[in-house]
Amino acid sequence: MVEIFFFILATIAVGGALGVVIQKNPVGSLLFMVGTLAALAGIFVLLEAHFLAAIQVLVYAGAIMVLFLFVIMLLNLGHDYKADVRRGLGAFLAFGVTGALAGLLASQLRGAEENPIYQYFPGPEGMDLLLEEQGVVGAIARPLFTEYVIAFELVGVLLLVALVGAVALAKKRA
Amino acid sequence: MTGLALLLTGLAQVGQPGVGEVFEPFLPGMILILPLAGFVANGVLALVSGCRNARMIRTGMAAEIGSVTHSLSSWIGPGAVGAAFVLTVVNFVGMLGAQPHEPFVQGYWTWIASGNLSVEAAIQLDQLSLIMMMVITGVGFLIHLFSVAYMRDDPGYSRYFCYLNLFIFFMLVLVMGASFPLMFVGWEGVGLCSYLLIGFWFEDPEKADAGKKAFIVNRIGDLGFLLAIFLLFTHLGALDYVGVFEAAPESLPYGGTVVTAVALLLLLGAIGKSAQVPLYVWLPDAMAGPTPVSALIHAATMVTAGVYLIARAGVLFALAPIGSATVATVGAVTALFSATIALQQYDIKKVLAYSTISQLGFMFLGVGAGAYAAGVFHLMTHAFFKALLFLGAGAVIHSMHHALHSTHSDWDAQDMRNMGGLKRFMPLTWATMVIATVAIAGIWPFAGFFSKDEIIWYAGAAAGNGYGVLFTVLWGMALLAAALTAVYMTRLIVMTFHGINRTGPEEAKLLHEAPLTMTVPLTILGILSVFSGWINVPDSVQDSIFGGFGILPMSEWLHHWLDPVTESADAIRLSGLGPYAESAPLGGGPVAWAAIATGAALVIVILTARVVSRQQILPASESEQPADGIRKILYNKWYVDEIYDRVVVRPIIAASRFGSRWLDQVLIDGTVNAVGSLTRSLGWFGSLFQTGQVTTYAVVFTLGALTILGVLIL
Amino acid sequence: MLAEALVLSALLFMIGAFGVLIRRNAIIVFLCIELQLNAVNLSFVAFSRYLGIEGQLFVFFVMTVAAAEAAVGLAIIISIFRHYETVNVENFNLLKW
């Protein structure tokens, strides 16, 4: 059952990714991207990472993609665009290289589950237990505010810096 | 007076056994330093007078004769050599008294110290080197004196004496050096000086070319010399005379390849320096230099360096009978060959040049036959009468030049066809030149008779031993060459001094006798030409008429004098010859041959004089060149220069052109340029990757990631 | 599950890389980079199911940083656009001398 869902969502994700790459219209590729993100959120749910699925939809698909869309509209790129996919030797080479790399990685990653290292870790059952004890949000929140609080705070500062930087860069010169 | 008494006592002691005391020389180093100092001083004067001359030419003033530099050079030039001569005489007298058996070697400092090779800067004074030094400084001094008058009007007066002094210095280094490398230093040095002096009037490109020709042809011989030195060092480990001549008989087998190679290579060097066939071509051209230079370099000293070399290395030549035979063959061939050319030359100096080459051939024949003392003897007497002949020719040319210059005629002052009947204008010159001619023709009792006939005698004696047929042929060639010598020399005298004067009536008024500074050296040399032969009268003729019935004092003096130097060589030669050692030449005894030789010479002289004086000789501008036959060949010097040009010079020039164009410009420059171009192309190719676009870099980046992952996984 | 998820992740990553190399529009290139980041997020989450909750925490941080980076990056693109009047990456060749 889970497999079927996974397969469907995977197909949607890959199709969306291909659409991002191939689509000529920037807005079109953006929408395909949203589709991929949604499919990925679904896969997160299948992998028992419910909180992240929600965050993915809210933040990534909801905020970041909208930001992209705003910029595209700001720069008025949605209308007369030329075909901006490269053709020729460079494209062929890029396809070959990435294809080869993908094949290589895929072939190596296929036997991942049999890795004996997993015996030292709690495994899916342990994860399920954790989620039952602390709840979906609690399972992430508890380590975030205790063990990794410094990283959390730094990320906050990072966001501030990014905010200030973005404003400064995008400002019109007086 | 005491000096003279010492001299006579010393002379009387020569030949007496057992007087082997230690020789203590007197300031031998100064003999070398004095000409060198003269060179430096005259060099300074030359620079000063050169600047002054240039200034004068610029400002248009005439050159002054009798200026300070001129007078100083006149004193310093001859003075330095004269002082050296005096010192040499003192040492000579000392050696006469001491009669040392071993050579005296004085080292000054170590010149080369490299690994096994150690060459000292040292001088060696023994009988052979002292005789040479006497000739060099003595005849050199007379020639310096002669030059004072001869070069009086030349603007390069100080430069002339500068070079001349340097020449004397290097020649002394050559004969006084105690080792082969040091001799080589002198060898090269005199080559340099001959270049400087032959090309003295270098503004004329022909004369400059003659200087270059001399130096270059010499160089070919020097190669042989150097190779011989290398061989000697490799096989004997020593390069000083004492060491080499001690080690050679022991280490090198008699007649072996090494010692023969050394001998032949030394011979090559001697051929170049002493102008033998085939490297003689520079000497006739060298007549482009001032006549006193020809006298000094090409008659008395430099060309005799080759003979000195062979005499000095007598031990090596005695060990290599093939080498000695080659020396003798070269000598005889040269003697005959150049004598034939001299028969049809009209330039007075060219005749004397070919005569020099011919006489050098005689010397080579002598030392090649093992008669080292005879060769050196002829060297000495030849120095006297050939220098006399050249100086006399110089006086004649000086006078002719004056005469022709006054009427601005463009006739050649050196062409004998323009002369004639000069006897009544220049009687003293005529007299001394006749003496020299008689000497060179080999008529008793003049010097040439004793020296030349002794060589011919020894050549004949060598015919009785191992190389019988060869030496008989050489003996015959030597006789023929001697006869031809008499012919062309008589021809020279008759054409120049006898008959009617062809110079022209206007010019003839200015023909005059040479000034005193010229005639005094001529006279001294004339006296020496007469009497110097008497120092080596052979024992075999001592008691006959030719020895003056025993009155002539010094029988075989030179032979005995040189004994300590040549005895080891003689011993080796005799031991190698075996039973043939002491045989007499073909038929007749020595007295009979002496009579035949003198008689024949007299007859030839008289006949030639008759024939030539009857000939109708026109001045040079009206004469035609010989049309055909043997005369044309001889006139054109057997076309040797032309042959060399075709066979040697042109191929070398062509090869040089090929090398310069194809090997140097195309190949080497091309390769270097190609490397540069290649680098540039590689750089250009690399620059193609720097598009400036991030995407390109990203592609390469991904490619790199792929490669690394691929390598890791696979 | 893990293997399939990882393979999917690799595939998405390479598609994103392909897009980076192939597209000329700077904003779309940026978008493909975001796709790559998402692929890595998937990989993290897949592993976290077997190795512990830290995987998901890291994804959390990645998302945050991606947001910040997107903001700043787009601001840069805007200011470049103001200068060049285009977002075609082929025109940004100042790296070439």
PDB file of N, CA and C in Angstrom, chain B residues 88 129 152 276 308-309 317 337 345 379 383 388 412 423 474 493 503 511 514 517 527 529 626 634:
ATOM      1  N   THR B  88     122.076  37.873 -23.982  1.00  0.00           N
ATOM      2  CA  THR B  88     122.200  36.536 -24.562  1.00  0.00           C
ATOM      3  C   THR B  88     123.665  36.177 -24.789  1.00  0.00           C
ATOM      4  N   SER B 129     118.746  26.023 -27.328  1.00  0.00           N
ATOM      5  CA  SER B 129     117.979  27.251 -27.162  1.00  0.00           C
ATOM      6  C   SER B 129     118.883  28.472 -27.206  1.00  0.00           C
ATOM      7  N   ARG B 152     110.825  55.094 -41.724  1.00  0.00           N
ATOM      8  CA  ARG B 152     110.905  56.448 -41.188  1.00  0.00           C
ATOM      9  C   ARG B 152     109.673  57.276 -41.512  1.00  0.00           C
ATOM     10  N   GLN B 276     105.649  24.589 -45.322  1.00  0.00           N
ATOM     11  CA  GLN B 276     106.003  23.503 -46.212  1.00  0.00           C
ATOM     12  C   GLN B 276     104.781  23.122 -47.023  1.00  0.00           C
ATOM     13  N   TYR B 308     112.977  24.189 -35.410  1.00  0.00           N
ATOM     14  CA  TYR B 308     113.368  24.124 -34.001  1.00  0.00           C
ATOM     15  C   TYR B 308     112.556  23.065 -33.282  1.00  0.00           C
ATOM     16  N   LEU B 309     111.256  23.044 -33.576  1.00  0.00           N
ATOM     17  CA  LEU B 309     110.388  22.065 -32.926  1.00  0.00           C
ATOM     18  C   LEU B 309     110.873  20.652 -33.187  1.00  0.00           C
ATOM     19  N   PHE B 317     111.257  12.014 -32.751  1.00  0.00           N
ATOM     20  CA  PHE B 317     111.363  11.697 -34.175  1.00  0.00           C
ATOM     21  C   PHE B 317     112.305  10.533 -34.410  1.00  0.00           C
ATOM     22  N   PHE B 337     109.766  21.840 -55.205  1.00  0.00           N
ATOM     23  CA  PHE B 337     108.534  22.460 -55.698  1.00  0.00           C
ATOM     24  C   PHE B 337     108.629  23.976 -55.726  1.00  0.00           C
ATOM     25  N   GLN B 345     108.989  33.938 -61.238  1.00  0.00           N
ATOM     26  CA  GLN B 345     108.367  35.055 -60.536  1.00  0.00           C
ATOM     27  C   GLN B 345     109.106  36.340 -60.842  1.00  0.00           C
ATOM     28  N   LEU B 379     119.773  26.407 -40.563  1.00  0.00           N
ATOM     29  CA  LEU B 379     118.867  27.420 -40.023  1.00  0.00           C
ATOM     30  C   LEU B 379     119.641  28.700 -39.728  1.00  0.00           C
ATOM     31  N   ALA B 383     119.482  32.100 -41.825  1.00  0.00           N
ATOM     32  CA  ALA B 383     119.025  33.329 -41.176  1.00  0.00           C
ATOM     33  C   ALA B 383     119.873  34.499 -41.648  1.00  0.00           C
ATOM     34  N   LEU B 388     119.756  38.967 -45.020  1.00  0.00           N
ATOM     35  CA  LEU B 388     120.525  39.908 -45.835  1.00  0.00           C
ATOM     36  C   LEU B 388     119.838  40.141 -47.164  1.00  0.00           C
ATOM     37  N   ASP B 412     105.039  49.243 -60.345  1.00  0.00           N
ATOM     38  CA  ASP B 412     105.273  48.455 -59.150  1.00  0.00           C
ATOM     39  C   ASP B 412     106.748  48.571 -58.741  1.00  0.00           C
ATOM     40  N   LYS B 423     123.239  48.429 -60.107  1.00  0.00           N
ATOM     41  CA  LYS B 423     124.560  48.268 -59.511  1.00  0.00           C
ATOM     42  C   LYS B 423     125.273  49.595 -59.359  1.00  0.00           C
ATOM     43  N   LEU B 474     115.131  11.368 -52.462  1.00  0.00           N
ATOM     44  CA  LEU B 474     115.157  12.678 -51.811  1.00  0.00           C
ATOM     45  C   LEU B 474     116.502  13.367 -52.030  1.00  0.00           C
ATOM     46  N   ILE B 493     119.627  38.503 -59.234  1.00  0.00           N
ATOM     47  CA  ILE B 493     120.702  39.509 -59.170  1.00  0.00           C
ATOM     48  C   ILE B 493     120.886  40.181 -60.521  1.00  0.00           C
ATOM     49  N   THR B 503     113.990  51.636 -65.267  1.00  0.00           N
ATOM     50  CA  THR B 503     113.061  52.384 -64.445  1.00  0.00           C
ATOM     51  C   THR B 503     112.574  53.651 -65.140  1.00  0.00           C
ATOM     52  N   LEU B 511     117.381  57.389 -57.856  1.00  0.00           N
ATOM     53  CA  LEU B 511     117.831  56.123 -57.278  1.00  0.00           C
ATOM     54  C   LEU B 511     119.130  56.369 -56.538  1.00  0.00           C
ATOM     55  N   ALA B 514     121.287  53.237 -50.004  1.00  0.00           N
ATOM     56  CA  ALA B 514     120.496  53.294 -48.776  1.00  0.00           C
ATOM     57  C   ALA B 514     121.241  54.043 -47.684  1.00  0.00           C
ATOM     58  N   THR B 517     121.885  53.586 -41.541  1.00  0.00           N
ATOM     59  CA  THR B 517     121.227  52.631 -40.666  1.00  0.00           C
ATOM     60  C   THR B 517     120.762  51.401 -41.425  1.00  0.00           C
ATOM     61  N   ILE B 527     129.110  39.940 -43.692  1.00  0.00           N
ATOM     62  CA  ILE B 527     130.281  39.295 -43.073  1.00  0.00           C
ATOM     63  C   ILE B 527     129.909  37.939 -42.499  1.00  0.00           C
ATOM     64  N   SER B 529     127.507  36.058 -43.418  1.00  0.00           N
ATOM     65  CA  SER B 529     127.241  35.091 -44.481  1.00  0.00           C
ATOM     66  C   SER B 529     128.519  34.480 -44.997  1.00  0.00           C
ATOM     67  N   PRO B 626     103.550  35.001 -69.425  1.00  0.00           N
ATOM     68  CA  PRO B 626     103.939  33.838 -70.246  1.00  0.00           C
ATOM     69  C   PRO B 626     102.693  33.169 -70.813  1.00  0.00           C
ATOM     70  N   LEU B 634     104.441  27.658 -64.055  1.00  0.00           N
ATOM     71  CA  LEU B 634     105.306  28.130 -62.979  1.00  0.00           C
ATOM     72  C   LEU B 634     104.960  29.551 -62.584  1.00  0.00           C
TER      73      LEU B 634
END
